[in-house]
Amino acid sequence: MEATKHVSQCFNVQRGYNAVIHTELVKHMMTNAAAAPPCGMMHHNKGSRKWQNPGRGQGRSQSQMKENVKTQQRGDNTVPRGVCQTMCPARELHKRESQNRLHRFEMVVGTEKDRRPRADPLRAVKEYSRPAAGKDFANSADLRPPAVLLKTVCYLIDEVAASPHLHPWTEVYSFVFDRLRSVKQDMIIQRAHGPDCVAILERMVRFLIYASHRLCDEPLQLFDPCINDTHLQENLSWLLDCYANETGPHPNQDEFQALGLLYNLGSHRATQHIMELPAPLRRAPAIMLAISINRSFLDRNPVRLLRSAHRLSFLQACALHRHVTASRKDLLLIYSHGYGSRNCRFPLDALCKLLALEKRLTSALCQACGVEVNADEQVMFSKASFAEPEQEKLCCSLYHNIVAEKEKELTISSIINGCV
């Protein structure tokens, strides 16, 4: 119990570290090492901005973290280098096959129902393993170098997440999510950096943003939005650190700077980070649109926000979508005060245009918020009758029209690989 408590305490690091350090760093790297962390991700400097709430995950100093890190050698050359050229190390593959712990996506086709299914080396991917005492995470034979990690991520996206034959997608998500955690674990142990590291993180961020939209109404046991958000924020923070601390070029930087602001809409830290970007980058169309939408949110102007949302790309709309329903509710609240006169009637058609919803969904949202719509399709606002809707009455996926209309003719592969 004490060991478990110590491991959980190590998840929380001082101030800016919490955004990028996850369970992978605990008990699996170097004891008493003084080496620098990967990609500048643990350095708290003026070029690095962590967007999580400052109250989350504080408490451990850098020296305390280093005491929990494990190494095989000392001196200048302490960083392990992976030599495994397959998606799953041979030792793990044989072990999981003998223990009957293969995922069905990793089995040889036709053996799934056998007493002991056979592993397909071309489909098996190293699974995430939690840090524990006695585990050797720095064995080079079990670590995949960055180039292999990038190929692994591409396989997970193109052959698993984008496959039309693998169902349900909640299981697909769970499998890909776990294997991406393993990829990040290998990256952290090796202190990965450079173009391959950036390419991997970009695909991870796109996948998690897409999943946050697609699975938002799934039961908690199938999709936990808080866990997805935690990993998304960590990967995004690491990626932005790479942009800030590594020489380019970074052709997708404007895309991810904009995605970060849209996802963290209203965050003062995210806003400050964007405003501190170099002027030429800040003038990129994607970033300027994100700044405009963020300003509308801060100004509490949901009408302008919803109008601007139609100009977003599909993935940008996915990043924004968790704020859209709240903005629509805010619009109804503002109008309940502004048009709350007893004799005032507001046309339902006009409200539909403002909310960017069809009549049926507009009426349902009004009803959930205590706003009356009469038989003549007129809305009767009243600040006294407005009520905060119960969460069960708001099915987020019903109000995805702003996102759904942009998804036509797009494939999951093209979305996550950035080919749109």
CSV table of C-alpha atoms in Angstrom, one decimal:
chain,number,residue,atom,x,y,z
A,1,MET,CA,0.0,0.0,0.0
A,2,GLU,CA,2.9,2.4,0.8
A,3,ALA,CA,4.5,1.7,-2.6
A,4,THR,CA,1.2,2.3,-4.4
A,5,LYS,CA,0.7,5.6,-2.4
A,6,HIS,CA,4.3,6.7,-3.3
A,7,VAL,CA,3.7,6.0,-7.0
A,8,SER,CA,0.5,8.0,-7.1
A,9,GLN,CA,2.1,10.9,-5.4
A,10,CYS,CA,4.8,11.0,-8.0
A,11,PHE,CA,2.2,11.7,-10.7
A,12,ASN,CA,2.0,15.3,-9.4
A,13,VAL,CA,5.0,17.5,-10.1
A,14,GLN,CA,5.9,21.1,-9.5
A,15,ARG,CA,3.9,23.8,-11.2
A,16,GLY,CA,4.3,23.5,-15.0
A,17,TYR,CA,5.5,19.9,-15.0
A,18,ASN,CA,2.0,18.3,-14.4
A,19,ALA,CA,0.9,19.1,-18.0
A,20,VAL,CA,3.3,16.7,-19.6
A,21,ILE,CA,4.5,14.2,-17.0
A,22,HIS,CA,2.3,11.2,-16.6
A,23,THR,CA,2.6,7.8,-15.0
A,24,GLU,CA,5.3,6.8,-17.5
A,25,LEU,CA,8.0,8.7,-15.6
A,26,VAL,CA,7.4,7.0,-12.3
A,27,LYS,CA,9.7,4.1,-11.4
A,28,HIS,CA,11.0,3.5,-14.9
A,29,MET,CA,13.8,5.8,-15.8
A,30,MET,CA,16.9,6.8,-13.9
A,31,THR,CA,17.7,7.0,-10.2
A,32,ASN,CA,19.9,9.9,-9.1
A,33,ALA,CA,20.2,11.0,-12.7
A,34,ALA,CA,20.8,14.6,-13.7
A,35,ALA,CA,20.0,14.3,-17.3
A,36,ALA,CA,17.6,16.7,-19.0
A,37,PRO,CA,14.0,15.8,-19.8
A,38,PRO,CA,12.8,15.2,-23.4
A,39,CYS,CA,12.1,18.0,-25.8
A,40,GLY,CA,12.3,20.6,-23.1
A,41,MET,CA,9.0,19.3,-21.8
A,42,MET,CA,9.8,19.5,-18.1
A,43,HIS,CA,11.6,22.9,-18.3
A,44,HIS,CA,9.5,25.7,-17.0
A,45,ASN,CA,10.7,28.7,-18.9
A,46,LYS,CA,9.2,31.8,-20.4
A,47,GLY,CA,8.6,30.1,-23.7
A,48,SER,CA,6.5,27.4,-22.1
A,49,ARG,CA,2.9,27.8,-21.0
A,50,LYS,CA,0.9,25.1,-19.3
A,51,TRP,CA,-2.8,25.5,-19.7
A,52,GLN,CA,-4.1,23.2,-17.0
A,53,ASN,CA,-5.5,24.8,-13.8
A,54,PRO,CA,-2.6,25.6,-11.5
A,55,GLY,CA,-4.2,23.6,-8.6
A,56,ARG,CA,-3.9,20.3,-10.4
A,57,GLY,CA,-0.9,18.1,-9.7
A,58,GLN,CA,1.4,20.3,-7.7
A,59,GLY,CA,3.8,19.1,-5.0
A,60,ARG,CA,6.9,17.3,-6.2
A,61,SER,CA,10.1,19.1,-7.0
A,62,GLN,CA,12.4,18.1,-9.9
A,63,SER,CA,15.0,16.6,-7.5
A,64,GLN,CA,12.3,14.4,-6.0
A,65,MET,CA,11.2,13.2,-9.4
A,66,LYS,CA,14.8,12.3,-10.3
A,67,GLU,CA,15.0,10.2,-7.2
A,68,ASN,CA,12.3,8.0,-8.7
A,69,VAL,CA,14.0,7.5,-12.0
A,70,LYS,CA,15.9,4.4,-12.9
A,71,THR,CA,19.1,4.0,-15.1
A,72,GLN,CA,21.2,1.2,-16.3
A,73,GLN,CA,24.4,3.3,-16.6
A,74,ARG,CA,25.8,6.5,-15.3
A,75,GLY,CA,27.8,9.3,-16.9
A,76,ASP,CA,27.1,11.4,-19.9
A,77,ASN,CA,25.5,8.7,-22.0
A,78,THR,CA,22.6,7.8,-19.7
A,79,VAL,CA,19.6,8.0,-22.1
A,80,PRO,CA,18.4,4.5,-23.3
A,81,ARG,CA,18.1,4.1,-27.0
A,82,GLY,CA,15.6,1.7,-28.5
A,83,VAL,CA,16.6,-1.0,-31.0
A,84,CYS,CA,13.3,-2.8,-31.4
A,85,GLN,CA,12.2,-2.6,-35.0
A,86,THR,CA,8.7,-4.1,-34.6
A,87,MET,CA,5.5,-2.6,-33.2
A,88,CYS,CA,5.6,-5.1,-30.4
A,89,PRO,CA,8.8,-6.5,-28.8
A,90,ALA,CA,9.3,-10.2,-29.4
A,91,ARG,CA,9.5,-10.9,-25.6
A,92,GLU,CA,6.2,-9.2,-24.9
A,93,LEU,CA,4.5,-10.8,-27.9
A,94,HIS,CA,5.4,-14.3,-26.8
A,95,LYS,CA,4.5,-13.5,-23.2
A,96,ARG,CA,1.1,-12.2,-24.0
A,97,GLU,CA,0.4,-15.0,-26.5
A,98,SER,CA,1.3,-17.6,-23.9
A,99,GLN,CA,-0.9,-15.9,-21.2
A,100,ASN,CA,-3.8,-15.5,-23.6
A,101,ARG,CA,-3.7,-11.7,-23.3
A,102,LEU,CA,-3.9,-10.7,-26.9
A,103,HIS,CA,-6.5,-8.2,-28.1
A,104,ARG,CA,-8.7,-9.5,-30.8
A,105,PHE,CA,-7.2,-6.8,-33.1
A,106,GLU,CA,-3.8,-8.5,-32.7
A,107,MET,CA,-4.8,-12.1,-33.4
A,108,VAL,CA,-4.1,-14.1,-36.6
A,109,VAL,CA,-7.4,-14.0,-38.5
A,110,GLY,CA,-9.3,-17.3,-38.0
A,111,THR,CA,-7.8,-18.1,-34.6
A,112,GLU,CA,-9.8,-15.7,-32.6
A,113,LYS,CA,-12.1,-18.5,-31.2
A,114,ASP,CA,-9.2,-20.9,-30.6
A,115,ARG,CA,-8.4,-21.9,-27.0
A,116,ARG,CA,-5.1,-20.0,-27.4
A,117,PRO,CA,-5.3,-17.6,-30.3
A,118,ARG,CA,-2.0,-16.9,-32.2
A,119,ALA,CA,-0.4,-13.5,-32.4
A,120,ASP,CA,0.0,-11.7,-35.7
A,121,PRO,CA,3.4,-9.9,-35.6
A,122,LEU,CA,2.2,-7.5,-38.2
A,123,ARG,CA,-0.8,-6.4,-36.1
A,124,ALA,CA,0.4,-6.7,-32.5
A,125,VAL,CA,1.3,-3.5,-30.8
A,126,LYS,CA,3.2,-3.0,-27.5
A,127,GLU,CA,0.6,-2.4,-24.8
A,128,TYR,CA,0.9,0.2,-22.1
A,129,SER,CA,2.4,-1.1,-18.9
A,130,ARG,CA,2.0,0.7,-15.6
A,131,PRO,CA,5.2,1.5,-13.7
A,132,ALA,CA,6.0,-1.0,-10.9
A,133,ALA,CA,8.9,-2.0,-8.8
A,134,GLY,CA,11.2,-4.5,-10.5
A,135,LYS,CA,10.1,-3.6,-14.0
A,136,ASP,CA,12.9,-2.8,-16.4
A,137,PHE,CA,11.6,-0.1,-18.7
A,138,ALA,CA,15.0,0.9,-20.1
A,139,ASN,CA,15.8,-2.3,-21.9
A,140,SER,CA,16.8,-1.3,-25.4
A,141,ALA,CA,15.4,-4.5,-26.9
A,142,ASP,CA,12.0,-3.5,-25.6
A,143,LEU,CA,12.1,0.2,-26.7
A,144,ARG,CA,11.1,1.3,-30.2
A,145,PRO,CA,13.1,4.2,-31.7
A,146,PRO,CA,11.2,7.3,-32.8
A,147,ALA,CA,11.0,6.2,-36.5
A,148,VAL,CA,9.4,2.9,-35.5
A,149,LEU,CA,7.1,4.7,-33.0
A,150,LEU,CA,5.9,7.0,-35.9
A,151,LYS,CA,5.2,3.9,-38.1
A,152,THR,CA,3.3,2.4,-35.2
A,153,VAL,CA,1.2,5.5,-34.8
A,154,CYS,CA,0.5,5.6,-38.5
A,155,TYR,CA,-0.6,1.9,-38.3
A,156,LEU,CA,-2.9,2.6,-35.4
A,157,ILE,CA,-4.5,5.5,-37.3
A,158,ASP,CA,-4.7,4.1,-40.8
A,159,GLU,CA,-5.4,0.4,-40.1
A,160,VAL,CA,-7.3,0.4,-36.8
A,161,ALA,CA,-8.9,3.7,-36.0
A,162,ALA,CA,-9.9,4.3,-39.7
A,163,SER,CA,-10.9,0.7,-40.5
A,164,PRO,CA,-14.5,0.3,-41.6
A,165,HIS,CA,-14.4,-3.3,-40.5
A,166,LEU,CA,-13.6,-2.9,-36.8
A,167,HIS,CA,-16.5,-2.3,-34.5
A,168,PRO,CA,-17.6,-0.9,-32.1
A,169,TRP,CA,-15.6,2.3,-32.3
A,170,THR,CA,-15.6,2.6,-28.5
A,171,GLU,CA,-13.5,-0.6,-28.5
A,172,VAL,CA,-11.3,0.8,-31.3
A,173,TYR,CA,-10.8,3.9,-29.3
A,174,SER,CA,-9.9,2.0,-26.2
A,175,PHE,CA,-7.3,-0.1,-28.1
A,176,VAL,CA,-5.7,2.8,-29.9
A,177,PHE,CA,-5.7,5.0,-26.8
A,178,ASP,CA,-3.8,2.3,-24.8
A,179,ARG,CA,-1.3,1.7,-27.5
A,180,LEU,CA,-0.7,5.5,-27.9
A,181,ARG,CA,0.0,5.6,-24.2
A,182,SER,CA,2.7,3.0,-24.7
A,183,VAL,CA,4.1,5.0,-27.6
A,184,LYS,CA,4.3,8.1,-25.3
A,185,GLN,CA,5.9,5.9,-22.6
A,186,ASP,CA,8.7,4.9,-25.0
A,187,MET,CA,9.2,8.5,-26.1
A,188,ILE,CA,9.6,9.7,-22.6
A,189,ILE,CA,12.1,7.0,-21.6
A,190,GLN,CA,14.2,7.8,-24.6
A,191,ARG,CA,13.7,11.6,-24.3
A,192,ALA,CA,12.5,11.7,-27.9
A,193,HIS,CA,12.7,14.9,-29.8
A,194,GLY,CA,12.9,16.1,-33.4
A,195,PRO,CA,10.6,15.8,-36.4
A,196,ASP,CA,9.4,12.3,-35.6
A,197,CYS,CA,8.4,13.3,-32.1
A,198,VAL,CA,6.4,16.3,-33.4
A,199,ALA,CA,4.7,14.2,-36.1
A,200,ILE,CA,3.7,11.6,-33.4
A,201,LEU,CA,2.3,14.2,-31.0
A,202,GLU,CA,0.4,16.0,-33.8
A,203,ARG,CA,-1.4,12.7,-34.7
A,204,MET,CA,-2.1,12.0,-31.0
A,205,VAL,CA,-3.7,15.4,-30.5
A,206,ARG,CA,-5.8,15.1,-33.6
A,207,PHE,CA,-7.0,11.6,-32.5
A,208,LEU,CA,-7.9,12.7,-29.0
A,209,ILE,CA,-9.8,15.8,-30.3
A,210,TYR,CA,-11.7,13.7,-32.8
A,211,ALA,CA,-12.6,11.1,-30.1
A,212,SER,CA,-13.8,13.9,-27.7
A,213,HIS,CA,-16.4,14.8,-30.3
A,214,ARG,CA,-17.3,11.4,-31.6
A,215,LEU,CA,-17.7,9.7,-28.2
A,216,CYS,CA,-19.0,12.6,-26.1
A,217,ASP,CA,-22.4,10.9,-25.3
A,218,GLU,CA,-21.0,7.4,-24.6
A,219,PRO,CA,-21.4,5.9,-21.2
A,220,LEU,CA,-18.6,6.6,-18.7
A,221,GLN,CA,-17.5,2.9,-18.7
A,222,LEU,CA,-16.8,3.1,-22.4
A,223,PHE,CA,-15.4,6.7,-22.7
A,224,ASP,CA,-14.1,8.9,-19.9
A,225,PRO,CA,-13.9,12.5,-21.2
A,226,CYS,CA,-11.8,13.5,-18.2
A,227,ILE,CA,-9.1,11.0,-18.9
A,228,ASN,CA,-9.2,11.8,-22.6
A,229,ASP,CA,-8.9,15.5,-21.7
A,230,THR,CA,-6.0,14.9,-19.4
A,231,HIS,CA,-4.0,13.1,-22.1
A,232,LEU,CA,-5.0,15.6,-24.7
A,233,GLN,CA,-3.8,18.6,-22.6
A,234,GLU,CA,-0.5,16.8,-21.8
A,235,ASN,CA,0.2,15.9,-25.4
A,236,LEU,CA,-0.8,19.4,-26.6
A,237,SER,CA,1.5,21.1,-24.0
A,238,TRP,CA,4.4,18.8,-25.0
A,239,LEU,CA,3.8,19.6,-28.7
A,240,LEU,CA,3.7,23.4,-28.1
A,241,ASP,CA,6.9,23.1,-26.1
A,242,CYS,CA,8.5,21.3,-29.1
A,243,TYR,CA,7.4,24.2,-31.4
A,244,ALA,CA,8.9,26.7,-28.9
A,245,ASN,CA,12.2,25.0,-28.2
A,246,GLU,CA,13.1,23.2,-31.4
A,247,THR,CA,14.3,24.6,-34.7
A,248,GLY,CA,11.7,24.2,-37.4
A,249,PRO,CA,10.3,24.2,-39.8
A,250,HIS,CA,6.9,23.4,-38.2
A,251,PRO,CA,4.4,23.7,-41.0
A,252,ASN,CA,1.5,22.6,-38.8
A,253,GLN,CA,2.2,25.0,-36.0
A,254,ASP,CA,-0.6,27.4,-36.8
A,255,GLU,CA,-3.1,24.6,-36.9
A,256,PHE,CA,-2.3,23.3,-33.4
A,257,GLN,CA,-1.9,26.8,-31.9
A,258,ALA,CA,-5.5,27.4,-33.1
A,259,LEU,CA,-6.7,24.0,-31.9
A,260,GLY,CA,-5.2,24.6,-28.5
A,261,LEU,CA,-7.0,28.0,-28.1
A,262,LEU,CA,-10.4,26.6,-29.4
A,263,TYR,CA,-10.2,23.6,-27.1
A,264,ASN,CA,-9.3,25.8,-24.1
A,265,LEU,CA,-11.7,28.6,-25.0
A,266,GLY,CA,-11.9,31.3,-22.4
A,267,SER,CA,-8.7,30.2,-20.7
A,268,HIS,CA,-6.6,33.2,-19.7
A,269,ARG,CA,-3.4,31.1,-19.9
A,270,ALA,CA,-4.2,29.9,-23.4
A,271,THR,CA,-5.1,33.5,-24.5
A,272,GLN,CA,-1.8,34.8,-23.0
A,273,HIS,CA,0.1,32.1,-24.8
A,274,ILE,CA,-1.4,33.0,-28.2
A,275,MET,CA,-0.8,36.7,-27.7
A,276,GLU,CA,2.9,36.1,-27.0
A,277,LEU,CA,3.4,34.2,-30.3
A,278,PRO,CA,5.5,36.0,-32.9
A,279,ALA,CA,3.4,38.4,-34.9
A,280,PRO,CA,3.8,36.6,-38.3
A,281,LEU,CA,2.5,33.4,-36.8
A,282,ARG,CA,-0.3,35.1,-34.9
A,283,ARG,CA,-1.5,36.6,-38.2
A,284,ALA,CA,-2.1,33.1,-39.7
A,285,PRO,CA,-5.8,32.8,-40.7
A,286,ALA,CA,-6.5,29.8,-38.4
A,287,ILE,CA,-5.1,31.6,-35.4
A,288,MET,CA,-6.8,34.9,-36.2
A,289,LEU,CA,-10.2,33.1,-36.4
A,290,ALA,CA,-9.5,31.2,-33.1
A,291,ILE,CA,-8.6,34.6,-31.5
A,292,SER,CA,-11.9,36.1,-32.8
A,293,ILE,CA,-14.0,33.2,-31.4
A,294,ASN,CA,-12.1,33.3,-28.1
A,295,ARG,CA,-12.8,37.1,-27.9
A,296,SER,CA,-16.5,36.4,-28.5
A,297,PHE,CA,-16.5,33.9,-25.7
A,298,LEU,CA,-14.8,36.2,-23.3
A,299,ASP,CA,-17.1,39.1,-24.3
A,300,ARG,CA,-20.1,36.7,-23.7
A,301,ASN,CA,-21.3,37.2,-27.3
A,302,PRO,CA,-22.7,33.8,-28.3
A,303,VAL,CA,-24.3,35.1,-31.5
A,304,ARG,CA,-21.0,36.2,-32.9
A,305,LEU,CA,-19.3,33.0,-31.6
A,306,LEU,CA,-21.9,30.7,-33.4
A,307,ARG,CA,-21.6,32.7,-36.6
A,308,SER,CA,-17.8,32.4,-36.6
A,309,ALA,CA,-18.0,28.7,-35.9
A,310,HIS,CA,-19.3,28.1,-39.4
A,311,ARG,CA,-16.0,29.2,-40.8
A,312,LEU,CA,-14.0,26.5,-38.8
A,313,SER,CA,-12.6,23.4,-40.4
A,314,PHE,CA,-13.9,20.0,-39.2
A,315,LEU,CA,-11.2,19.3,-36.6
A,316,GLN,CA,-11.4,22.9,-35.3
A,317,ALA,CA,-15.2,22.4,-34.9
A,318,CYS,CA,-14.4,19.2,-33.0
A,319,ALA,CA,-12.2,21.2,-30.6
A,320,LEU,CA,-14.8,23.9,-30.2
A,321,HIS,CA,-17.8,21.6,-29.9
A,322,ARG,CA,-17.7,21.1,-26.1
A,323,HIS,CA,-18.3,24.9,-25.7
A,324,VAL,CA,-21.1,25.2,-28.3
A,325,THR,CA,-24.0,23.9,-26.2
A,326,ALA,CA,-23.0,26.1,-23.3
A,327,SER,CA,-22.9,29.1,-25.7
A,328,ARG,CA,-26.4,28.3,-27.0
A,329,LYS,CA,-27.7,28.1,-23.4
A,330,ASP,CA,-26.0,31.4,-22.7
A,331,LEU,CA,-27.7,33.0,-25.7
A,332,LEU,CA,-31.1,31.8,-24.4
A,333,LEU,CA,-30.3,33.3,-21.0
A,334,ILE,CA,-29.3,36.7,-22.4
A,335,TYR,CA,-32.4,36.8,-24.6
A,336,SER,CA,-34.5,35.8,-21.6
A,337,HIS,CA,-33.4,39.0,-19.9
A,338,GLY,CA,-33.4,41.2,-23.0
A,339,TYR,CA,-36.7,40.1,-24.5
A,340,GLY,CA,-38.4,39.2,-21.2
A,341,SER,CA,-41.3,41.6,-21.6
A,342,ARG,CA,-44.7,40.0,-21.1
A,343,ASN,CA,-46.0,41.1,-24.5
A,344,CYS,CA,-42.8,40.4,-26.4
A,345,ARG,CA,-42.7,37.5,-28.9
A,346,PHE,CA,-39.6,36.4,-30.7
A,347,PRO,CA,-39.9,34.4,-34.0
A,348,LEU,CA,-38.8,30.8,-33.8
A,349,ASP,CA,-37.3,31.0,-37.3
A,350,ALA,CA,-35.0,33.9,-36.3
A,351,LEU,CA,-33.9,32.0,-33.1
A,352,CYS,CA,-33.1,28.9,-35.2
A,353,LYS,CA,-30.7,31.0,-37.3
A,354,LEU,CA,-29.0,32.5,-34.3
A,355,LEU,CA,-28.6,29.1,-32.6
A,356,ALA,CA,-27.7,27.4,-35.9
A,357,LEU,CA,-30.2,24.7,-35.2
A,358,GLU,CA,-33.3,23.3,-36.9
A,359,LYS,CA,-36.7,24.0,-35.5
A,360,ARG,CA,-37.1,20.7,-33.7
A,361,LEU,CA,-33.8,21.0,-31.8
A,362,THR,CA,-34.3,24.7,-31.1
A,363,SER,CA,-37.7,23.9,-29.5
A,364,ALA,CA,-36.2,21.1,-27.5
A,365,LEU,CA,-33.4,23.3,-26.2
A,366,CYS,CA,-35.9,26.0,-25.3
A,367,GLN,CA,-38.0,23.5,-23.4
A,368,ALA,CA,-35.0,22.1,-21.6
A,369,CYS,CA,-34.1,25.7,-20.5
A,370,GLY,CA,-37.7,26.6,-19.4
A,371,VAL,CA,-38.3,28.9,-22.4
A,372,GLU,CA,-41.8,28.6,-23.8
A,373,VAL,CA,-42.5,28.2,-27.5
A,374,ASN,CA,-46.2,28.6,-28.4
A,375,ALA,CA,-48.3,27.0,-31.1
A,376,ASP,CA,-47.7,29.9,-33.5
A,377,GLU,CA,-43.9,29.2,-33.4
A,378,GLN,CA,-43.2,32.2,-31.3
A,379,VAL,CA,-40.7,32.2,-28.4
A,380,MET,CA,-41.8,33.8,-25.2
A,381,PHE,CA,-38.7,34.7,-23.2
A,382,SER,CA,-38.9,35.2,-19.4
A,383,LYS,CA,-36.0,35.6,-17.1
A,384,ALA,CA,-38.1,34.3,-14.2
A,385,SER,CA,-38.9,31.0,-16.1
A,386,PHE,CA,-35.4,30.4,-17.4
A,387,ALA,CA,-33.8,27.4,-15.7
A,388,GLU,CA,-30.5,25.6,-16.1
A,389,PRO,CA,-31.2,22.4,-17.9
A,390,GLU,CA,-30.5,19.0,-16.4
A,391,GLN,CA,-27.6,17.3,-18.0
A,392,GLU,CA,-29.6,14.2,-18.9
A,393,LYS,CA,-32.0,16.3,-21.0
A,394,LEU,CA,-29.1,17.6,-23.2
A,395,CYS,CA,-27.7,15.0,-25.5
A,396,CYS,CA,-24.6,16.7,-26.9
A,397,SER,CA,-24.6,14.6,-30.1
A,398,LEU,CA,-28.1,16.1,-31.0
A,399,TYR,CA,-26.5,19.5,-31.3
A,400,HIS,CA,-23.5,18.5,-33.5
A,401,ASN,CA,-24.8,20.0,-36.7
A,402,ILE,CA,-22.0,22.6,-36.9
A,403,VAL,CA,-19.5,19.8,-36.7
A,404,ALA,CA,-21.4,17.2,-38.7
A,405,GLU,CA,-22.0,19.4,-41.8
A,406,LYS,CA,-18.2,19.7,-42.1
A,407,GLU,CA,-17.5,15.9,-41.9
A,408,LYS,CA,-18.9,15.0,-45.3
A,409,GLU,CA,-16.5,13.1,-47.5
A,410,LEU,CA,-13.8,13.2,-44.9
A,411,THR,CA,-12.1,9.9,-43.7
A,412,ILE,CA,-10.8,9.3,-40.2
A,413,SER,CA,-7.4,8.7,-41.7
A,414,SER,CA,-7.3,12.0,-43.6
A,415,ILE,CA,-8.6,13.9,-40.5
A,416,ILE,CA,-6.0,12.5,-38.1
A,417,ASN,CA,-3.1,12.5,-40.5
A,418,GLY,CA,-3.8,16.2,-41.4
A,419,CYS,CA,-4.6,15.5,-45.0
A,420,VAL,CA,-7.6,17.9,-45.2
